[in-house]
Amino acid sequence: SPNGGIDGSILLEMDRPSSEGLEKAAAVVKKIHADLQRTTEVGYADLVAFAGASAIEAVGGPKVGVQLGRDDAKAAQPEGVRAGFSWEQPTLPGLKKLGKDAKLTNNELVALVGALGLLELAARPALTSLNDDDEDADIDAAGKAAAAEVGGDSALTTYGKVRKGSPKSTSDTYLRDAKLAVDVRVQKIGNQPFDSTYFNQLLDKKRVAPLTGLESAILSDSELRKVVEDFAKSKQRFRQTVRATYGRLQVLGANYNGAASFLDDTPQQFD
């Protein structure tokens, strides 16, 4: 679809009831944008996309490559299926409506709910460096060594290696299937691993914390409950689903006129 997606328009829609609960995140994005404007022309749309990927990684989640160069929205967009939705008290019907609009599968929908659940489980606010155990297996030793030779290690920058059978850049699903392009690591928040903990807690009959309305509804839905059970058994399946889902969502409906403008070699005329 050429419509919707991450275009920065959410920052122009904060007066809507369906945007309640996003105020702090919007304020952070605006502050970062103001700071970066001193040295770069990065847009709000790219910052929102990058912030989502960084949030996942900051709590130990998989690394998601983010395509940059989006064109920022100039005005608020139609509310559409978001009308009546509450981020602070989400319901399953409302979530399914959003998921259907974005063509999310049951697996993808539950994976995103799990990712948000793990964000809340990130217990300790103290920042700690990302240790080797948290890294995904697709960051190769040879790439690290090459980065070290050019000083990339000091910037915590590593480079992935193209392997036989890797997704082709010409494929329509490249951004969803590609596991790593250039990886810039971020600091990790809290000690909660990005694994199956959340789903196991949902299924635990002796859980301490009560289920939310959304969680109860998910477990009452036979199809969604099966997904919860599958993720509870395999943290790798959950992590890969989160990676693929956000990779697809962050290019949904986006245009890259912002990137194209930097490649425009049309001679400029000056008065």
mmCIF file of C-alpha atoms in Angstrom:
data_model
loop_
_atom_site.group_PDB
_atom_site.id
_atom_site.type_symbol
_atom_site.label_atom_id
_atom_site.label_comp_id
_atom_site.label_asym_id
_atom_site.label_seq_id
_atom_site.Cartn_x
_atom_site.Cartn_y
_atom_site.Cartn_z
ATOM 1 C CA SER A 1 0.000 0.000 0.000
ATOM 2 C CA PRO A 2 1.294 3.519 -0.789
ATOM 3 C CA ASN A 3 -0.570 4.924 2.210
ATOM 4 C CA GLY A 4 0.093 4.985 5.932
ATOM 5 C CA GLY A 5 3.269 3.666 7.452
ATOM 6 C CA ILE A 6 5.920 5.614 9.307
ATOM 7 C CA ASP A 7 5.853 9.131 7.890
ATOM 8 C CA GLY A 8 6.160 11.219 11.058
ATOM 9 C CA SER A 9 2.519 12.313 10.879
ATOM 10 C CA ILE A 10 1.878 10.908 14.373
ATOM 11 C CA LEU A 11 3.720 13.936 15.770
ATOM 12 C CA LEU A 12 1.064 16.153 14.177
ATOM 13 C CA GLU A 13 -1.776 14.112 15.667
ATOM 14 C CA MET A 14 -1.044 14.271 19.390
ATOM 15 C CA ASP A 15 -4.330 16.080 20.087
ATOM 16 C CA ARG A 16 -6.320 12.956 19.164
ATOM 17 C CA PRO A 17 -7.630 10.588 21.853
ATOM 18 C CA SER A 18 -6.058 7.683 19.948
ATOM 19 C CA SER A 19 -2.623 9.248 20.518
ATOM 20 C CA GLU A 20 -2.933 9.414 24.304
ATOM 21 C CA GLY A 21 -0.046 7.655 25.985
ATOM 22 C CA LEU A 22 2.443 8.572 23.257
ATOM 23 C CA GLU A 23 3.229 12.064 24.552
ATOM 24 C CA LYS A 24 6.559 11.216 26.231
ATOM 25 C CA ALA A 25 7.822 9.300 23.219
ATOM 26 C CA ALA A 26 6.834 12.152 20.892
ATOM 27 C CA ALA A 27 8.629 14.687 23.098
ATOM 28 C CA VAL A 28 11.823 12.600 23.014
ATOM 29 C CA VAL A 29 11.714 12.309 19.211
ATOM 30 C CA LYS A 30 11.216 16.065 18.855
ATOM 31 C CA LYS A 31 14.143 16.818 21.166
ATOM 32 C CA ILE A 32 16.458 14.444 19.288
ATOM 33 C CA HIS A 33 15.361 15.976 15.995
ATOM 34 C CA ALA A 34 16.111 19.476 17.275
ATOM 35 C CA ASP A 35 19.578 18.397 18.426
ATOM 36 C CA LEU A 36 20.394 16.627 15.151
ATOM 37 C CA GLN A 37 19.237 19.542 13.005
ATOM 38 C CA ARG A 38 22.491 21.283 13.885
ATOM 39 C CA THR A 39 24.476 18.784 11.845
ATOM 40 C CA THR A 40 22.114 16.775 9.640
ATOM 41 C CA GLU A 41 18.829 16.942 7.734
ATOM 42 C CA VAL A 42 17.344 13.777 9.226
ATOM 43 C CA GLY A 43 13.558 13.839 9.203
ATOM 44 C CA TYR A 44 10.949 12.951 11.800
ATOM 45 C CA ALA A 45 9.810 9.876 9.852
ATOM 46 C CA ASP A 46 13.286 8.323 9.896
ATOM 47 C CA LEU A 47 13.702 9.137 13.587
ATOM 48 C CA VAL A 48 10.424 7.424 14.500
ATOM 49 C CA ALA A 49 11.415 4.320 12.505
ATOM 50 C CA PHE A 50 14.894 4.230 14.032
ATOM 51 C CA ALA A 51 13.532 4.841 17.552
ATOM 52 C CA GLY A 52 11.326 1.756 17.307
ATOM 53 C CA ALA A 53 14.219 -0.457 16.223
ATOM 54 C CA SER A 54 16.472 1.015 18.930
ATOM 55 C CA ALA A 55 13.855 0.404 21.631
ATOM 56 C CA ILE A 56 13.683 -3.282 20.686
ATOM 57 C CA GLU A 57 17.463 -3.629 20.772
ATOM 58 C CA ALA A 58 17.811 -1.641 23.995
ATOM 59 C CA VAL A 59 15.961 -4.339 25.913
ATOM 60 C CA GLY A 60 18.016 -7.129 24.362
ATOM 61 C CA GLY A 61 15.878 -7.740 21.302
ATOM 62 C CA PRO A 62 17.007 -8.562 17.753
ATOM 63 C CA LYS A 63 18.659 -5.936 15.609
ATOM 64 C CA VAL A 64 16.497 -4.584 12.805
ATOM 65 C CA GLY A 65 17.951 -2.800 9.785
ATOM 66 C CA VAL A 66 16.154 0.513 9.196
ATOM 67 C CA GLN A 67 15.826 2.002 5.721
ATOM 68 C CA LEU A 68 16.456 5.751 5.855
ATOM 69 C CA GLY A 69 15.410 8.568 3.551
ATOM 70 C CA ARG A 70 11.654 8.826 4.190
ATOM 71 C CA ASP A 71 9.777 11.933 3.197
ATOM 72 C CA ASP A 72 8.091 13.568 6.202
ATOM 73 C CA ALA A 73 4.335 14.068 6.200
ATOM 74 C CA LYS A 74 3.283 17.696 5.874
ATOM 75 C CA ALA A 75 -0.051 17.292 7.673
ATOM 76 C CA ALA A 76 -1.958 14.950 9.966
ATOM 77 C CA GLN A 77 -3.269 11.839 8.248
ATOM 78 C CA PRO A 78 -6.818 10.403 8.427
ATOM 79 C CA GLU A 79 -7.314 8.567 11.713
ATOM 80 C CA GLY A 80 -8.792 5.519 10.010
ATOM 81 C CA VAL A 81 -8.799 2.329 12.088
ATOM 82 C CA ARG A 82 -6.997 4.099 14.943
ATOM 83 C CA ALA A 83 -10.214 5.945 15.798
ATOM 84 C CA GLY A 84 -11.336 4.823 19.252
ATOM 85 C CA PHE A 85 -8.122 2.884 19.944
ATOM 86 C CA SER A 86 -6.347 3.401 23.276
ATOM 87 C CA TRP A 87 -2.626 2.724 23.715
ATOM 88 C CA GLU A 88 -3.055 2.877 27.495
ATOM 89 C CA GLN A 89 -5.916 0.352 27.588
ATOM 90 C CA PRO A 90 -5.782 -1.609 24.320
ATOM 91 C CA THR A 91 -8.474 -4.160 23.532
ATOM 92 C CA LEU A 92 -8.168 -7.243 21.366
ATOM 93 C CA PRO A 93 -10.836 -6.096 18.846
ATOM 94 C CA GLY A 94 -9.035 -2.751 18.507
ATOM 95 C CA LEU A 95 -5.655 -4.435 18.141
ATOM 96 C CA LYS A 96 -6.989 -6.876 15.549
ATOM 97 C CA LYS A 97 -8.419 -3.967 13.585
ATOM 98 C CA LEU A 98 -5.005 -2.278 13.514
ATOM 99 C CA GLY A 99 -3.368 -5.574 12.613
ATOM 100 C CA LYS A 100 -5.766 -6.255 9.764
ATOM 101 C CA ASP A 101 -5.141 -2.798 8.318
ATOM 102 C CA ALA A 102 -1.389 -3.503 8.346
ATOM 103 C CA LYS A 103 -1.945 -7.061 7.060
ATOM 104 C CA LEU A 104 -0.372 -8.592 10.170
ATOM 105 C CA THR A 105 -0.658 -12.330 10.744
ATOM 106 C CA ASN A 106 -1.613 -13.778 14.133
ATOM 107 C CA ASN A 107 2.044 -14.613 14.764
ATOM 108 C CA GLU A 108 3.128 -11.057 14.003
ATOM 109 C CA LEU A 109 0.388 -9.525 16.142
ATOM 110 C CA VAL A 110 1.232 -11.661 19.189
ATOM 111 C CA ALA A 111 4.967 -11.064 18.670
ATOM 112 C CA LEU A 112 4.432 -7.299 18.903
ATOM 113 C CA VAL A 113 2.317 -7.703 22.041
ATOM 114 C CA GLY A 114 5.135 -9.815 23.506
ATOM 115 C CA ALA A 115 7.736 -7.208 22.612
ATOM 116 C CA LEU A 116 5.720 -4.537 24.417
ATOM 117 C CA GLY A 117 5.284 -6.891 27.364
ATOM 118 C CA LEU A 118 9.050 -7.365 27.620
ATOM 119 C CA LEU A 119 9.564 -3.608 27.489
ATOM 120 C CA GLU A 120 7.472 -3.396 30.653
ATOM 121 C CA LEU A 121 9.432 -6.259 32.227
ATOM 122 C CA ALA A 122 12.748 -4.448 31.780
ATOM 123 C CA ALA A 123 13.090 -4.196 35.544
ATOM 124 C CA ARG A 124 16.191 -2.150 36.227
ATOM 125 C CA PRO A 125 16.576 1.330 34.739
ATOM 126 C CA ALA A 126 20.369 1.342 35.092
ATOM 127 C CA LEU A 127 22.177 1.274 31.749
ATOM 128 C CA THR A 128 24.567 -1.593 31.140
ATOM 129 C CA SER A 129 26.728 -2.326 28.121
ATOM 130 C CA LEU A 130 25.550 -4.942 25.656
ATOM 131 C CA ASN A 131 27.458 -8.151 26.392
ATOM 132 C CA ASP A 132 28.370 -10.867 23.939
ATOM 133 C CA ASP A 133 25.620 -13.200 25.139
ATOM 134 C CA ASP A 134 22.998 -10.749 23.927
ATOM 135 C CA GLU A 135 24.337 -10.563 20.383
ATOM 136 C CA ASP A 136 22.577 -12.407 17.598
ATOM 137 C CA ALA A 137 24.499 -15.147 15.817
ATOM 138 C CA ASP A 138 24.497 -13.251 12.531
ATOM 139 C CA ILE A 139 27.271 -10.881 13.640
ATOM 140 C CA ASP A 140 30.402 -12.692 12.442
ATOM 141 C CA ALA A 141 33.907 -12.612 13.949
ATOM 142 C CA ALA A 142 35.516 -11.634 10.644
ATOM 143 C CA GLY A 143 33.275 -8.598 10.396
ATOM 144 C CA LYS A 144 34.240 -7.515 13.902
ATOM 145 C CA ALA A 145 37.920 -7.857 13.084
ATOM 146 C CA ALA A 146 37.511 -5.755 9.944
ATOM 147 C CA ALA A 147 35.686 -3.091 11.919
ATOM 148 C CA ALA A 148 38.454 -3.037 14.528
ATOM 149 C CA GLU A 149 41.073 -2.400 11.839
ATOM 150 C CA VAL A 150 39.389 0.856 10.862
ATOM 151 C CA GLY A 151 38.555 1.873 14.399
ATOM 152 C CA GLY A 152 34.985 0.639 14.242
ATOM 153 C CA ASP A 153 35.375 -1.156 17.533
ATOM 154 C CA SER A 154 35.698 2.108 19.426
ATOM 155 C CA ALA A 155 32.377 3.261 17.980
ATOM 156 C CA LEU A 156 30.748 -0.089 18.780
ATOM 157 C CA THR A 157 30.203 -0.626 15.071
ATOM 158 C CA THR A 158 30.282 -4.058 13.460
ATOM 159 C CA TYR A 159 29.628 -5.231 9.947
ATOM 160 C CA GLY A 160 27.749 -8.288 8.768
ATOM 161 C CA LYS A 161 29.051 -10.741 6.164
ATOM 162 C CA VAL A 162 27.052 -11.583 3.040
ATOM 163 C CA ARG A 163 26.542 -15.322 3.018
ATOM 164 C CA LYS A 164 25.440 -17.848 0.419
ATOM 165 C CA GLY A 165 21.666 -17.953 0.301
ATOM 166 C CA SER A 166 21.264 -14.455 1.801
ATOM 167 C CA PRO A 167 18.180 -12.434 0.753
ATOM 168 C CA LYS A 168 18.605 -10.656 -2.585
ATOM 169 C CA SER A 169 18.392 -6.870 -2.537
ATOM 170 C CA THR A 170 16.054 -7.012 -5.554
ATOM 171 C CA SER A 171 13.511 -9.105 -3.697
ATOM 172 C CA ASP A 172 10.213 -7.503 -2.640
ATOM 173 C CA THR A 173 10.730 -8.987 0.831
ATOM 174 C CA TYR A 174 14.397 -8.011 1.172
ATOM 175 C CA LEU A 175 13.981 -5.648 4.120
ATOM 176 C CA ARG A 176 11.807 -8.185 5.937
ATOM 177 C CA ASP A 177 14.142 -11.114 5.262
ATOM 178 C CA ALA A 178 17.526 -9.417 5.646
ATOM 179 C CA LYS A 179 18.895 -10.051 9.123
ATOM 180 C CA LEU A 180 21.710 -7.527 9.238
ATOM 181 C CA ALA A 181 23.141 -4.714 7.185
ATOM 182 C CA VAL A 182 25.232 -2.282 9.201
ATOM 183 C CA ASP A 183 24.769 -2.776 12.908
ATOM 184 C CA VAL A 184 25.188 0.061 15.375
ATOM 185 C CA ARG A 185 24.752 -1.321 18.876
ATOM 186 C CA VAL A 186 22.928 0.571 21.574
ATOM 187 C CA GLN A 187 23.139 0.388 25.345
ATOM 188 C CA LYS A 188 20.949 -2.195 26.980
ATOM 189 C CA ILE A 189 18.295 -1.194 29.503
ATOM 190 C CA GLY A 190 17.536 -3.466 32.429
ATOM 191 C CA ASN A 191 18.385 -7.126 32.976
ATOM 192 C CA GLN A 192 15.317 -8.780 31.474
ATOM 193 C CA PRO A 193 16.371 -11.016 28.551
ATOM 194 C CA PHE A 194 14.397 -10.691 25.326
ATOM 195 C CA ASP A 195 13.138 -14.255 25.367
ATOM 196 C CA SER A 196 10.021 -16.318 26.094
ATOM 197 C CA THR A 197 9.644 -15.047 29.671
ATOM 198 C CA TYR A 198 6.565 -12.927 28.939
ATOM 199 C CA PHE A 199 4.696 -15.773 27.241
ATOM 200 C CA ASN A 200 5.588 -18.271 29.948
ATOM 201 C CA GLN A 201 4.264 -15.854 32.544
ATOM 202 C CA LEU A 202 1.003 -15.510 30.632
ATOM 203 C CA LEU A 203 0.557 -19.290 30.700
ATOM 204 C CA ASP A 204 1.658 -19.712 34.325
ATOM 205 C CA LYS A 205 -1.398 -20.528 36.446
ATOM 206 C CA LYS A 206 0.545 -19.488 39.558
ATOM 207 C CA ARG A 207 1.469 -16.062 38.188
ATOM 208 C CA VAL A 208 1.681 -13.260 40.724
ATOM 209 C CA ALA A 209 0.547 -10.334 38.587
ATOM 210 C CA PRO A 210 -3.028 -10.487 37.256
ATOM 211 C CA LEU A 211 -3.627 -10.595 33.515
ATOM 212 C CA THR A 212 -4.685 -7.424 31.740
ATOM 213 C CA GLY A 213 -7.906 -7.372 29.767
ATOM 214 C CA LEU A 214 -5.934 -7.676 26.526
ATOM 215 C CA GLU A 215 -3.894 -10.631 27.818
ATOM 216 C CA SER A 216 -7.004 -12.467 29.006
ATOM 217 C CA ALA A 217 -8.647 -11.919 25.633
ATOM 218 C CA ILE A 218 -5.579 -13.243 23.790
ATOM 219 C CA LEU A 219 -5.520 -16.431 25.882
ATOM 220 C CA SER A 220 -9.254 -16.897 25.328
ATOM 221 C CA ASP A 221 -8.768 -16.799 21.576
ATOM 222 C CA SER A 222 -7.796 -20.348 20.546
ATOM 223 C CA GLU A 223 -5.712 -19.269 17.539
ATOM 224 C CA LEU A 224 -3.805 -16.585 19.427
ATOM 225 C CA ARG A 225 -3.300 -18.822 22.446
ATOM 226 C CA LYS A 226 -1.597 -21.361 20.199
ATOM 227 C CA VAL A 227 0.834 -18.667 19.060
ATOM 228 C CA VAL A 228 1.541 -17.768 22.711
ATOM 229 C CA GLU A 229 2.278 -21.430 23.436
ATOM 230 C CA ASP A 230 4.593 -21.676 20.416
ATOM 231 C CA PHE A 231 6.555 -18.573 21.445
ATOM 232 C CA ALA A 232 6.753 -19.863 25.028
ATOM 233 C CA LYS A 233 8.589 -22.914 23.682
ATOM 234 C CA SER A 234 10.976 -21.101 21.327
ATOM 235 C CA LYS A 235 12.609 -17.768 22.075
ATOM 236 C CA GLN A 236 14.368 -17.886 18.693
ATOM 237 C CA ARG A 237 11.049 -18.103 16.841
ATOM 238 C CA PHE A 238 9.770 -15.148 18.852
ATOM 239 C CA ARG A 239 12.900 -13.048 18.221
ATOM 240 C CA GLN A 240 12.922 -13.785 14.507
ATOM 241 C CA THR A 241 9.222 -12.947 14.229
ATOM 242 C CA VAL A 242 9.744 -9.609 15.996
ATOM 243 C CA ARG A 243 12.656 -8.810 13.699
ATOM 244 C CA ALA A 244 10.759 -9.683 10.504
ATOM 245 C CA THR A 245 7.561 -7.951 11.648
ATOM 246 C CA TYR A 246 9.170 -4.628 12.548
ATOM 247 C CA GLY A 247 11.311 -4.834 9.418
ATOM 248 C CA ARG A 248 8.153 -5.023 7.331
ATOM 249 C CA LEU A 249 6.156 -2.467 9.307
ATOM 250 C CA GLN A 250 8.865 0.177 9.084
ATOM 251 C CA VAL A 251 8.652 0.223 5.276
ATOM 252 C CA LEU A 252 4.862 -0.098 5.070
ATOM 253 C CA GLY A 253 3.467 2.691 2.913
ATOM 254 C CA ALA A 254 6.653 4.753 3.154
ATOM 255 C CA ASN A 255 8.136 6.736 0.293
ATOM 256 C CA TYR A 256 11.779 7.698 0.090
ATOM 257 C CA ASN A 257 11.638 11.044 -1.648
ATOM 258 C CA GLY A 258 13.828 12.332 1.146
ATOM 259 C CA ALA A 259 16.611 9.974 0.062
ATOM 260 C CA ALA A 260 15.997 10.647 -3.620
ATOM 261 C CA SER A 261 16.555 14.366 -3.118
ATOM 262 C CA PHE A 262 20.143 13.704 -2.083
ATOM 263 C CA LEU A 263 20.717 11.730 -5.314
ATOM 264 C CA ASP A 264 19.158 14.303 -7.645
ATOM 265 C CA ASP A 265 21.859 15.427 -10.078
ATOM 266 C CA THR A 266 19.616 17.839 -12.005
ATOM 267 C CA PRO A 267 21.595 21.065 -12.588
ATOM 268 C CA GLN A 268 20.395 23.792 -10.261
ATOM 269 C CA GLN A 269 19.604 27.251 -11.548
ATOM 270 C CA PHE A 270 20.348 30.290 -9.439
ATOM 271 C CA ASP A 271 19.024 33.781 -9.847
#
